Short mmCIF file of C-alpha atoms in Angstrom, two decimals:
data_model
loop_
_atom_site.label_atom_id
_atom_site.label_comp_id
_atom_site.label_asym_id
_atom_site.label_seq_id
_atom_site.Cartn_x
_atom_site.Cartn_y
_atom_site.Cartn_z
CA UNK A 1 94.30 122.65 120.06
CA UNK A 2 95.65 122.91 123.42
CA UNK A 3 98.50 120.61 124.40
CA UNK A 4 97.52 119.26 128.00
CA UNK A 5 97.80 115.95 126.66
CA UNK A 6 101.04 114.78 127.82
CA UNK A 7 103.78 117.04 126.83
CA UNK A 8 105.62 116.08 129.94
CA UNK A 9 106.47 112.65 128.38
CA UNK A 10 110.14 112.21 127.34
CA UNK A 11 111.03 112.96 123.59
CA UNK A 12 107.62 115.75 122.97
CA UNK A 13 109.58 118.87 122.63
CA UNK A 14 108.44 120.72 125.71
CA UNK A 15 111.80 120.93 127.55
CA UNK A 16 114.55 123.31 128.98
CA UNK A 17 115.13 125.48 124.90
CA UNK A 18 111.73 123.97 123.42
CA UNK A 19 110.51 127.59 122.93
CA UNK A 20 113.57 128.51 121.04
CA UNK A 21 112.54 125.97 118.59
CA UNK A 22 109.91 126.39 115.61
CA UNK A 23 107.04 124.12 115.35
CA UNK A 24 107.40 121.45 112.63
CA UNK A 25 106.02 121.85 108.97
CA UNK A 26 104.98 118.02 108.96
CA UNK A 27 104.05 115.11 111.30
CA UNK A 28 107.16 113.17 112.16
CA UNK A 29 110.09 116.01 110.70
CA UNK A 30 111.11 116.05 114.23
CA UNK A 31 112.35 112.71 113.98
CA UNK A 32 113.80 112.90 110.56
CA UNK A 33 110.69 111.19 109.01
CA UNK A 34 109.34 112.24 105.44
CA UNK A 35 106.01 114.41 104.88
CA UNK A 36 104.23 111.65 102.97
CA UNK A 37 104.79 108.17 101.12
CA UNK A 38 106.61 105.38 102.46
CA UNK A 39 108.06 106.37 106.05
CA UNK A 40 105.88 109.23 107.03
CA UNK A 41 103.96 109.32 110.24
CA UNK A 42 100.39 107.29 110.04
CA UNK A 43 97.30 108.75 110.14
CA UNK A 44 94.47 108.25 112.58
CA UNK A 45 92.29 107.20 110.31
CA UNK A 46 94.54 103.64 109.32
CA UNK A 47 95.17 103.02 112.48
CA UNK A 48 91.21 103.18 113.79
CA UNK A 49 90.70 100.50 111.04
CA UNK A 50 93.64 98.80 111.65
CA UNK A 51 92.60 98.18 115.16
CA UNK A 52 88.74 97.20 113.73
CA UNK A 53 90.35 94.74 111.46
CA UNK A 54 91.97 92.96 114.18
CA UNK A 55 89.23 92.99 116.73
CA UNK A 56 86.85 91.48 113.87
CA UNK A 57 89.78 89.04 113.22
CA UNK A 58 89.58 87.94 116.95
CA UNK A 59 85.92 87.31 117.12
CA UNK A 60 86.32 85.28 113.91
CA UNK A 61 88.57 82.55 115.47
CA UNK A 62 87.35 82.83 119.02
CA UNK A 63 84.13 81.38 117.17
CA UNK A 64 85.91 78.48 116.16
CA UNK A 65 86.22 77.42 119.97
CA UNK A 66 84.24 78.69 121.73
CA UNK A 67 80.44 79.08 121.88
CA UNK A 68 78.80 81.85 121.08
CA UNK A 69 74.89 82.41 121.46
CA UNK A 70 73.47 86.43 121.74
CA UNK A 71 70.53 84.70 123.35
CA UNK A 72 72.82 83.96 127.00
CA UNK A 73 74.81 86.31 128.77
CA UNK A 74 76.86 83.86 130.33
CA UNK A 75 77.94 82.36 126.54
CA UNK A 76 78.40 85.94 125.58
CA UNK A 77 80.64 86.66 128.44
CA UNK A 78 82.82 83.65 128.02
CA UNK A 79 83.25 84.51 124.48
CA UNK A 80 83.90 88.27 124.86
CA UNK A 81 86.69 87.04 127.19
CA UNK A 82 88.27 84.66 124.92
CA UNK A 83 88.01 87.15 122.07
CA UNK A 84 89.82 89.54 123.98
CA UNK A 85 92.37 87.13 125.06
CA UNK A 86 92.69 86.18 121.17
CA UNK A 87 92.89 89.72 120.14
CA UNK A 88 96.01 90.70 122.67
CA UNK A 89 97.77 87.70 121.62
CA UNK A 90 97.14 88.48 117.79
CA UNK A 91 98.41 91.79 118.43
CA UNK A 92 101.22 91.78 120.83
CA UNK A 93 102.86 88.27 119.20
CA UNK A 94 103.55 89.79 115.80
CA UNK A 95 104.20 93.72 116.72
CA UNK A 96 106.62 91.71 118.98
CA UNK A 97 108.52 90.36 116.09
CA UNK A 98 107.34 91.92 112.67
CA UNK A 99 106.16 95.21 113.90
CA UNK A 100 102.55 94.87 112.87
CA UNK A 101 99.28 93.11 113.17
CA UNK A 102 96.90 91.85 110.68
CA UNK A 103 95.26 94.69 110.72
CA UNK A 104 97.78 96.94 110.24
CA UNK A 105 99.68 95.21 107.21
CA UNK A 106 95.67 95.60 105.71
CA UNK A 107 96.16 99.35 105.71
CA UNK A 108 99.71 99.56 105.17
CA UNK A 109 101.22 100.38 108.39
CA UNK A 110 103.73 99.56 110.99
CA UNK A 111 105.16 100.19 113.86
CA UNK A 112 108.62 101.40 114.08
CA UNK A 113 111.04 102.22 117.12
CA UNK A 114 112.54 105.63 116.76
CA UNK A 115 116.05 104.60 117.46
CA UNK A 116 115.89 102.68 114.44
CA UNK A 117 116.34 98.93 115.97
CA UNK A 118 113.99 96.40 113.37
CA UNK A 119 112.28 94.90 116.01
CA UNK A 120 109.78 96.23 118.34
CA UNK A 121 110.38 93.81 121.74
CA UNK A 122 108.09 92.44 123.71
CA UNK A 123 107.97 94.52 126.34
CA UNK A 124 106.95 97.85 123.68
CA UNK A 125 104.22 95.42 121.92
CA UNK A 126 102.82 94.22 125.16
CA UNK A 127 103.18 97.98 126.75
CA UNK A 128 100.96 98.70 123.56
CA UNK A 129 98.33 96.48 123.86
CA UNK A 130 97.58 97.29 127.54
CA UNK A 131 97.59 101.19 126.61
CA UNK A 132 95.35 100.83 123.91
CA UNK A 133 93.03 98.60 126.18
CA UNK A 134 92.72 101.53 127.82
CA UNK A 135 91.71 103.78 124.82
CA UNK A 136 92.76 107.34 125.51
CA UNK A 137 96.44 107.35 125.40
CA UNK A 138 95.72 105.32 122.10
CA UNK A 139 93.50 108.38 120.74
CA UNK A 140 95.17 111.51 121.98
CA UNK A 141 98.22 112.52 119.33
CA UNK A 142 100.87 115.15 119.77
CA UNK A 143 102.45 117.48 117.28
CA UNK A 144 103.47 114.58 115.60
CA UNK A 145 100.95 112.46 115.17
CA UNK A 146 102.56 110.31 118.13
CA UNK A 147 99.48 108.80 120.58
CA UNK A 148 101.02 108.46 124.35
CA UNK A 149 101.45 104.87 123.76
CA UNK A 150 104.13 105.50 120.94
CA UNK A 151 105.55 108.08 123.27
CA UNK A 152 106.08 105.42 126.09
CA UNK A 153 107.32 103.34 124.32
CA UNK A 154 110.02 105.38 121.80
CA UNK A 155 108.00 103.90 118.60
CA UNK A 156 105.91 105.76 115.65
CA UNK A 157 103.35 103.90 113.96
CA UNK A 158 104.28 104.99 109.73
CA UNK A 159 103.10 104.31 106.72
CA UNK A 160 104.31 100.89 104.40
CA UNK A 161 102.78 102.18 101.03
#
């Protein structure tokens, strides 16, 4: 697969000496991360449910304040707002300060900074959020695995179990 997707972002490998250097055997080796198990670079596949998980999580309490009737647009609206208000917060709050959502801790991943500091910030978690609002950076991966979000922010979503 081509790489058009963003190599240009810091910390991809396409720099002054990147052709000198082989390709990595394994997603994450570049940063010192193992090939499977506990550690190792997430796949796609957790993080798309992940990321269902918590949206279904957010409709489930917005419907304990707010109205909800598929019947009127207007209730629908006003509750697809609030639900998406509820899902940033349950996503940003504890990626902030645990380095994972709901979701995530479901399918046994987290997020992780790659300079090796515990937590995430809130200026990565919310940086998140709005990125994967927008969808594509959230879907296209690198080498390693790494979706542009992680690479604007210096994190790697890995594996718990």
């Amino acid at each position: 697969m081509a790489r058009w997707t963003g190599e240009w972002l810091p910390g991809t490998g396409n720099g002054p000496g990147a052709s000198e250097r082989t390709a990595p055997k394994w997603r994450g080796e570049t940063f010192g991360l193992p090939e499977s198990g506990v550690g190792s670079v997430a796949g796609g596949g957790a993080r798309l449910v992940a990321l269902v998980i918590d949206l279904v999580l957010a409709g489930l309490i917005t419907t304990l304040f707010v109205r909800y009737d598929v019947q009127d647009v207007a209730a629908m609206q006003t509750f697809n707002w609030w639900a998406g208000v509820v899902w940033a917060v349950i996503t940003t709050v504890p990626v902030t300060f645990f380095g994972f959502t709901a979701g995530m801790g479901a399918v046994g991943v987290r997020v992780a900074r790659l300079d090796g500091a515990t937590m995430v910030g809130p200026w990565r978690a919310l940086v998140r959020m709005v990125l994967t609002v927008v969808i594509v950076p959230a879907i296209v991966r690198n080498i390693d695995g790494r979706s542009w979000l992680d690479r604007v922010t210096g994190t790697v979503v890995i594996r718990l179990r």
